[in-house]
Amino acid sequence: MVSSNCSTEDSFKYTLYGCIFSMVFVLGLIANCVAIYIFTCTLKMRNETTTYMLNLAISDLLFVFTLPFRIYYFVARNWPFGDILCKISVTLFYTNMYGSILFLTCISVDRFLAIVHPFRSKTLRTKRNAKIVCVAVWITVLAGSTPASFFRSTNLHNDTEQKSCFENFSEDTWKTYLSRIVIFIETVGFFIPLILNVTCSTMVLRTLNKPLTLSRNKLSKKKVLKMVFVHLLIFCFCFVPYNVTLILYSLMRTQTWINCSVVTAVRTMYPITPCIAVSNCCFDPIVYYFTSDTIQNSIKKEPVHENTGHQILRKASFRKLHSTQPSDCKNENI
């Protein structure tokens, strides 16, 4: 068997997880509580973009609440909380990860519509439609995450009384069950959103680089470029390493990939990439900050007269198209 011929020491992961998850718990709890407070109490009105961001913050906070249990497990190397809580913890881990990916994708698509098709997308970019999309996202991620509750998640360590949580599954379990879950969540939760994020960001950059757009507000263009860059950077940094490694790990566990050097590399990287992935709970509030003027003003304690989320995009889009539209076109909620 590959796993026996290419053994790799990965006990370092428990110390690594304990340290990283502790930092994510503190920073993520503070940042997302502040974000939710701003979304629900400070903003007098919410648009479609802030609707996506509020749901993203809720997803992050739900996962953060499970971290103390995971931290104890990594430090004690024992899961005393029972099978049900293990299932909930694992379900919320994947719900948060792929919920974050899909909500970030919604923000990216919304930005694309606001800049590239500002007038044609007026009927699509509404708070009602945003709420419908958010419900669809929650249903999708729960459908992909809850199958973890269909089988026993806790296992005894080798002839000891210590229990592991969602670890040490057999090759048969991977071949018959887990590999199918990986195929679904990677297709729906990673590859399709990745293509959408890259495509939408590319189209936005192309639109901003057109001569007509370049001749308009350079400050607005600079802010939008910074917004797109931060969004893509966080998306790729947090989610690409883990999902690529998960695919390779699944191939390894199902004996599809038997190259020993690759197996060793994957077994080394697999414990590291979840630490990068969970850091999205801390980085998502940065997306909120760069995406919404209102949040920047709230943090700076400047007066906020209206909900200006994506206001820059709307102004830039209107200016870009104003010269090509009839004079009676008004800058409505585009």
Tab-separated table of C-alpha atoms in Angstrom:
chain	number	residue	atom	x	y	z
A	1	MET	CA	0.000	0.000	0.000
A	2	VAL	CA	1.164	3.523	-0.763
A	3	SER	CA	0.434	4.826	2.680
A	4	SER	CA	2.738	2.279	4.284
A	5	ASN	CA	5.544	2.586	1.739
A	6	CYS	CA	5.500	6.393	1.799
A	7	SER	CA	5.015	7.107	5.480
A	8	THR	CA	5.277	10.753	6.509
A	9	GLU	CA	5.374	12.177	10.005
A	10	ASP	CA	2.524	14.661	10.428
A	11	SER	CA	2.114	14.855	14.200
A	12	PHE	CA	3.276	18.482	13.968
A	13	LYS	CA	-0.206	19.334	12.697
A	14	TYR	CA	-1.765	19.240	16.173
A	15	THR	CA	0.522	21.958	17.523
A	16	LEU	CA	0.148	23.940	14.304
A	17	TYR	CA	-3.651	23.677	14.350
A	18	GLY	CA	-3.823	24.630	18.024
A	19	CYS	CA	-1.798	27.819	17.488
A	20	ILE	CA	-3.389	28.936	14.210
A	21	PHE	CA	-6.963	28.120	15.217
A	22	SER	CA	-6.512	30.023	18.497
A	23	MET	CA	-5.436	33.146	16.612
A	24	VAL	CA	-8.250	32.742	14.100
A	25	PHE	CA	-10.754	32.368	16.942
A	26	VAL	CA	-9.737	35.623	18.633
A	27	LEU	CA	-9.312	37.718	15.486
A	28	GLY	CA	-12.253	36.168	13.640
A	29	LEU	CA	-14.618	36.574	16.596
A	30	ILE	CA	-13.791	40.262	17.021
A	31	ALA	CA	-13.708	41.140	13.314
A	32	ASN	CA	-16.927	39.375	12.378
A	33	CYS	CA	-18.863	40.590	15.422
A	34	VAL	CA	-17.870	44.147	14.489
A	35	ALA	CA	-18.844	43.512	10.851
A	36	ILE	CA	-22.257	42.094	11.778
A	37	TYR	CA	-22.846	45.012	14.174
A	38	ILE	CA	-22.097	47.493	11.374
A	39	PHE	CA	-24.294	45.634	8.883
A	40	THR	CA	-27.268	45.323	11.256
A	41	CYS	CA	-27.044	48.413	13.478
A	42	THR	CA	-25.015	51.098	11.692
A	43	LEU	CA	-26.185	50.821	8.102
A	44	LYS	CA	-29.578	52.452	7.706
A	45	MET	CA	-30.103	50.739	4.360
A	46	ARG	CA	-28.579	47.608	2.851
A	47	ASN	CA	-28.064	46.915	-0.823
A	48	GLU	CA	-27.427	43.624	-2.603
A	49	THR	CA	-23.674	43.733	-1.928
A	50	THR	CA	-23.995	44.219	1.825
A	51	THR	CA	-26.589	41.417	1.859
A	52	TYR	CA	-23.930	39.023	0.554
A	53	MET	CA	-21.368	40.384	3.012
A	54	LEU	CA	-23.727	39.983	5.980
A	55	ASN	CA	-24.326	36.329	5.096
A	56	LEU	CA	-20.585	35.824	4.670
A	57	ALA	CA	-19.952	37.284	8.133
A	58	ILE	CA	-22.640	35.028	9.660
A	59	SER	CA	-21.027	31.998	8.014
A	60	ASP	CA	-17.632	32.981	9.425
A	61	LEU	CA	-19.018	33.562	12.906
A	62	LEU	CA	-20.807	30.197	13.025
A	63	PHE	CA	-17.534	28.460	12.246
A	64	VAL	CA	-15.588	30.572	14.750
A	65	PHE	CA	-17.929	29.395	17.521
A	66	THR	CA	-16.832	25.775	16.902
A	67	LEU	CA	-13.122	26.554	17.140
A	68	PRO	CA	-12.742	26.185	20.948
A	69	PHE	CA	-13.788	22.522	20.615
A	70	ARG	CA	-11.324	21.993	17.769
A	71	ILE	CA	-8.549	23.743	19.696
A	72	TYR	CA	-9.091	21.479	22.703
A	73	TYR	CA	-9.011	18.454	20.408
A	74	PHE	CA	-5.730	19.503	18.812
A	75	VAL	CA	-4.088	20.232	22.163
A	76	ALA	CA	-5.362	17.149	24.023
A	77	ARG	CA	-5.365	14.939	20.898
A	78	ASN	CA	-8.658	13.535	22.102
A	79	TRP	CA	-12.290	14.324	21.202
A	80	PRO	CA	-14.471	13.885	24.326
A	81	PHE	CA	-17.478	15.828	22.994
A	82	GLY	CA	-19.216	12.973	21.216
A	83	ASP	CA	-20.000	12.055	17.639
A	84	ILE	CA	-22.793	14.604	17.131
A	85	LEU	CA	-20.669	17.622	18.026
A	86	CYS	CA	-17.895	16.263	15.805
A	87	LYS	CA	-20.349	16.106	12.910
A	88	ILE	CA	-21.519	19.669	13.599
A	89	SER	CA	-17.939	20.926	13.795
A	90	VAL	CA	-16.944	19.302	10.510
A	91	THR	CA	-20.166	20.366	8.780
A	92	LEU	CA	-19.637	23.998	9.793
A	93	PHE	CA	-16.004	23.846	8.631
A	94	TYR	CA	-17.034	22.954	5.091
A	95	THR	CA	-20.141	25.143	5.226
A	96	ASN	CA	-17.939	28.097	6.103
A	97	MET	CA	-15.275	27.372	3.520
A	98	TYR	CA	-17.544	26.811	0.552
A	99	GLY	CA	-20.090	29.326	1.785
A	100	SER	CA	-17.285	31.901	1.872
A	101	ILE	CA	-16.214	30.924	-1.635
A	102	LEU	CA	-19.753	31.233	-2.999
A	103	PHE	CA	-20.568	34.497	-1.209
A	104	LEU	CA	-17.282	36.026	-2.406
A	105	THR	CA	-18.243	34.869	-5.886
A	106	CYS	CA	-21.619	36.585	-5.515
A	107	ILE	CA	-19.832	39.822	-4.609
A	108	SER	CA	-17.547	39.428	-7.630
A	109	VAL	CA	-20.466	38.796	-10.009
A	110	ASP	CA	-22.362	41.731	-8.516
A	111	ARG	CA	-19.328	43.970	-9.107
A	112	PHE	CA	-19.095	42.693	-12.683
A	113	LEU	CA	-22.746	43.525	-13.347
A	114	ALA	CA	-22.429	46.954	-11.730
A	115	ILE	CA	-19.463	47.981	-13.890
A	116	VAL	CA	-19.765	46.068	-17.150
A	117	HIS	CA	-23.579	45.974	-17.502
A	118	PRO	CA	-24.855	48.719	-15.179
A	119	PHE	CA	-28.109	49.507	-16.984
A	120	ARG	CA	-29.042	46.044	-18.208
A	121	SER	CA	-28.494	44.589	-14.726
A	122	LYS	CA	-30.805	47.008	-12.897
A	123	THR	CA	-33.588	44.443	-12.680
A	124	LEU	CA	-31.183	41.717	-11.529
A	125	ARG	CA	-29.246	43.638	-8.890
A	126	THR	CA	-31.974	43.994	-6.271
A	127	LYS	CA	-32.058	43.219	-2.566
A	128	ARG	CA	-34.839	40.694	-3.138
A	129	ASN	CA	-32.811	38.755	-5.701
A	130	ALA	CA	-29.746	38.951	-3.450
A	131	LYS	CA	-31.716	37.337	-0.621
A	132	ILE	CA	-32.897	34.573	-2.965
A	133	VAL	CA	-29.303	33.930	-4.056
A	134	CYS	CA	-28.159	33.795	-0.417
A	135	VAL	CA	-30.830	31.196	0.406
A	136	ALA	CA	-29.689	29.148	-2.605
A	137	VAL	CA	-26.069	29.373	-1.426
A	138	TRP	CA	-26.964	28.160	2.073
A	139	ILE	CA	-28.955	25.241	0.659
A	140	THR	CA	-26.082	24.301	-1.668
A	141	VAL	CA	-23.335	24.371	0.958
A	142	LEU	CA	-25.455	22.502	3.497
A	143	ALA	CA	-26.286	19.879	0.871
A	144	GLY	CA	-22.575	19.397	0.251
A	145	SER	CA	-21.511	19.515	3.918
A	146	THR	CA	-24.154	17.548	5.808
A	147	PRO	CA	-23.310	14.164	4.219
A	148	ALA	CA	-20.528	14.100	6.819
A	149	SER	CA	-23.259	13.384	9.368
A	150	PHE	CA	-24.359	10.224	7.580
A	151	PHE	CA	-21.590	8.079	9.025
A	152	ARG	CA	-19.613	7.851	12.242
A	153	SER	CA	-17.122	10.703	12.526
A	154	THR	CA	-15.257	9.688	15.686
A	155	ASN	CA	-12.803	6.796	15.843
A	156	LEU	CA	-10.584	5.341	18.532
A	157	HIS	CA	-6.852	5.803	18.164
A	158	ASN	CA	-4.812	2.625	17.865
A	159	ASP	CA	-5.946	0.523	20.852
A	160	THR	CA	-6.314	3.571	23.113
A	161	GLU	CA	-9.217	5.339	24.779
A	162	GLN	CA	-8.492	8.556	22.873
A	163	LYS	CA	-10.930	9.446	20.108
A	164	SER	CA	-10.225	11.239	16.854
A	165	CYS	CA	-12.700	13.495	15.067
A	166	PHE	CA	-13.034	13.123	11.295
A	167	GLU	CA	-9.613	11.515	10.874
A	168	ASN	CA	-8.102	8.122	10.087
A	169	PHE	CA	-10.742	6.910	7.636
A	170	SER	CA	-10.070	3.667	5.788
A	171	GLU	CA	-9.224	3.402	2.104
A	172	ASP	CA	-12.623	1.764	1.509
A	173	THR	CA	-14.428	4.745	3.044
A	174	TRP	CA	-12.508	7.074	0.765
A	175	LYS	CA	-13.164	4.972	-2.327
A	176	THR	CA	-16.871	4.389	-1.762
A	177	TYR	CA	-17.987	7.577	-0.047
A	178	LEU	CA	-15.628	10.457	0.697
A	179	SER	CA	-14.212	10.679	-2.833
A	180	ARG	CA	-17.721	11.330	-4.192
A	181	ILE	CA	-18.258	14.131	-1.688
A	182	VAL	CA	-14.927	15.648	-2.723
A	183	ILE	CA	-15.922	15.561	-6.406
A	184	PHE	CA	-19.190	17.388	-5.654
A	185	ILE	CA	-17.803	20.082	-3.360
A	186	GLU	CA	-14.771	20.716	-5.563
A	187	THR	CA	-16.876	21.098	-8.705
A	188	VAL	CA	-19.704	23.188	-7.263
A	189	GLY	CA	-17.847	24.843	-4.407
A	190	PHE	CA	-14.447	25.577	-5.934
A	191	PHE	CA	-13.855	25.197	-9.685
A	192	ILE	CA	-17.029	26.924	-10.896
A	193	PRO	CA	-16.620	29.838	-8.431
A	194	LEU	CA	-12.914	30.120	-9.322
A	195	ILE	CA	-13.742	30.433	-13.024
A	196	LEU	CA	-16.462	32.994	-12.260
A	197	ASN	CA	-14.183	35.077	-10.031
A	198	VAL	CA	-11.344	35.172	-12.542
A	199	THR	CA	-13.676	35.854	-15.483
A	200	CYS	CA	-15.625	38.615	-13.729
A	201	SER	CA	-12.472	40.293	-12.438
A	202	THR	CA	-10.877	40.154	-15.895
A	203	MET	CA	-13.948	41.718	-17.502
A	204	VAL	CA	-14.028	44.458	-14.867
A	205	LEU	CA	-10.355	45.269	-15.463
A	206	ARG	CA	-10.892	45.336	-19.232
A	207	THR	CA	-13.818	47.705	-18.823
A	208	LEU	CA	-11.856	50.007	-16.530
A	209	ASN	CA	-8.970	50.116	-19.008
A	210	LYS	CA	-11.117	51.351	-21.889
A	211	PRO	CA	-10.187	54.902	-23.003
A	212	LEU	CA	-13.602	56.320	-22.108
A	213	THR	CA	-13.345	54.942	-18.579
A	214	LEU	CA	-9.730	56.049	-18.188
A	215	SER	CA	-10.700	59.630	-18.946
A	216	ARG	CA	-13.101	59.684	-16.013
A	217	ASN	CA	-12.568	59.759	-12.269
A	218	LYS	CA	-9.076	58.313	-11.724
A	219	LEU	CA	-9.592	58.097	-7.968
A	220	SER	CA	-12.695	55.950	-8.445
A	221	LYS	CA	-10.812	53.694	-10.844
A	222	LYS	CA	-7.953	53.306	-8.354
A	223	LYS	CA	-10.361	52.280	-5.596
A	224	VAL	CA	-12.095	49.724	-7.801
A	225	LEU	CA	-8.759	48.254	-8.921
A	226	LYS	CA	-7.693	47.937	-5.287
A	227	MET	CA	-11.034	46.285	-4.509
A	228	VAL	CA	-10.618	43.707	-7.290
A	229	PHE	CA	-6.996	43.002	-6.340
A	230	VAL	CA	-7.761	42.460	-2.639
A	231	HIS	CA	-10.735	40.239	-3.490
A	232	LEU	CA	-8.761	37.966	-5.834
A	233	LEU	CA	-5.738	37.865	-3.526
A	234	ILE	CA	-7.780	36.702	-0.531
A	235	PHE	CA	-9.724	34.193	-2.634
A	236	CYS	CA	-6.628	32.597	-4.159
A	237	PHE	CA	-4.523	32.704	-0.986
A	238	CYS	CA	-7.147	31.144	1.278
A	239	PHE	CA	-8.850	28.600	-0.944
A	240	VAL	CA	-6.641	27.485	-3.839
A	241	PRO	CA	-3.946	25.689	-1.749
A	242	TYR	CA	-6.438	23.706	0.334
A	243	ASN	CA	-8.700	22.637	-2.524
A	244	VAL	CA	-5.855	21.610	-4.819
A	245	THR	CA	-4.287	19.632	-1.975
A	246	LEU	CA	-7.650	18.055	-1.098
A	247	ILE	CA	-7.990	16.762	-4.661
A	248	LEU	CA	-4.494	15.275	-4.580
A	249	TYR	CA	-5.111	13.825	-1.117
A	250	SER	CA	-8.332	12.196	-2.332
A	251	LEU	CA	-6.501	10.677	-5.310
A	252	MET	CA	-3.854	9.377	-2.935
A	253	ARG	CA	-6.329	7.845	-0.470
A	254	THR	CA	-8.278	6.112	-3.253
A	255	GLN	CA	-5.022	4.655	-4.616
A	256	THR	CA	-5.503	6.532	-7.895
A	257	TRP	CA	-2.159	8.261	-7.463
A	258	ILE	CA	0.654	6.044	-6.259
A	259	ASN	CA	3.753	8.154	-6.943
A	260	CYS	CA	5.666	8.080	-3.671
A	261	SER	CA	7.240	11.533	-3.965
A	262	VAL	CA	3.848	13.108	-4.671
A	263	VAL	CA	2.267	11.204	-1.785
A	264	THR	CA	4.962	12.470	0.576
A	265	ALA	CA	4.488	16.062	-0.594
A	266	VAL	CA	0.706	15.836	-0.274
A	267	ARG	CA	0.874	14.312	3.210
A	268	THR	CA	3.161	17.164	4.252
A	269	MET	CA	1.020	19.925	2.736
A	270	TYR	CA	-2.386	18.526	3.681
A	271	PRO	CA	-2.135	19.497	7.390
A	272	ILE	CA	-0.848	22.995	6.512
A	273	THR	CA	-3.437	24.116	3.970
A	274	PRO	CA	-6.458	24.001	6.354
A	275	CYS	CA	-4.691	26.621	8.482
A	276	ILE	CA	-4.513	28.873	5.435
A	277	ALA	CA	-8.141	28.133	4.563
A	278	VAL	CA	-9.591	28.992	7.982
A	279	SER	CA	-7.760	32.327	7.937
A	280	ASN	CA	-10.500	33.545	5.587
A	281	CYS	CA	-12.515	34.277	8.747
A	282	CYS	CA	-9.992	37.013	9.504
A	283	PHE	CA	-9.485	38.214	5.926
A	284	ASP	CA	-13.142	38.456	4.871
A	285	PRO	CA	-13.648	41.687	6.875
A	286	ILE	CA	-10.895	43.205	4.707
A	287	VAL	CA	-13.131	42.524	1.703
A	288	TYR	CA	-15.962	44.342	3.480
A	289	TYR	CA	-13.706	47.314	4.156
A	290	PHE	CA	-12.486	47.712	0.583
A	291	THR	CA	-15.881	46.987	-0.972
A	292	SER	CA	-18.032	49.425	0.990
A	293	ASP	CA	-17.447	53.138	1.561
A	294	THR	CA	-19.996	53.015	4.347
A	295	ILE	CA	-17.974	50.495	6.348
A	296	GLN	CA	-14.832	52.585	5.897
A	297	ASN	CA	-16.703	55.631	7.172
A	298	SER	CA	-18.126	53.665	10.102
A	299	ILE	CA	-14.687	52.463	11.154
A	300	LYS	CA	-13.245	55.956	10.749
A	301	LYS	CA	-16.285	57.329	12.636
A	302	GLU	CA	-17.102	59.686	9.800
A	303	PRO	CA	-20.720	60.737	9.190
A	304	VAL	CA	-22.627	58.311	7.002
A	305	HIS	CA	-25.482	59.915	5.105
A	306	GLU	CA	-26.549	56.885	3.090
A	307	ASN	CA	-25.632	53.316	2.331
A	308	THR	CA	-22.857	53.819	-0.203
A	309	GLY	CA	-21.809	50.225	-0.748
A	310	HIS	CA	-20.639	49.938	-4.326
A	311	GLN	CA	-21.366	53.644	-4.790
A	312	ILE	CA	-18.035	54.048	-6.537
A	313	LEU	CA	-18.962	51.333	-8.989
A	314	ARG	CA	-22.283	52.889	-9.747
A	315	LYS	CA	-20.810	56.343	-10.293
A	316	ALA	CA	-18.024	55.009	-12.483
A	317	SER	CA	-20.433	52.909	-14.519
A	318	PHE	CA	-22.870	55.767	-14.965
A	319	ARG	CA	-20.141	58.152	-16.065
A	320	LYS	CA	-18.774	55.583	-18.478
A	321	LEU	CA	-22.131	55.064	-20.158
A	322	HIS	CA	-23.623	58.533	-19.754
A	323	SER	CA	-22.187	59.833	-22.994
A	324	THR	CA	-23.691	56.915	-24.950
A	325	GLN	CA	-27.143	57.019	-23.327
A	326	PRO	CA	-30.054	59.424	-23.929
A	327	SER	CA	-29.987	62.499	-21.769
A	328	ASP	CA	-33.029	61.424	-19.768
A	329	CYS	CA	-31.234	58.402	-18.270
A	330	LYS	CA	-31.005	58.821	-14.519
A	331	ASN	CA	-28.456	57.418	-12.120
A	332	GLU	CA	-30.767	55.097	-10.266
A	333	ASN	CA	-29.855	52.112	-8.159
A	334	ILE	CA	-27.666	50.417	-10.755
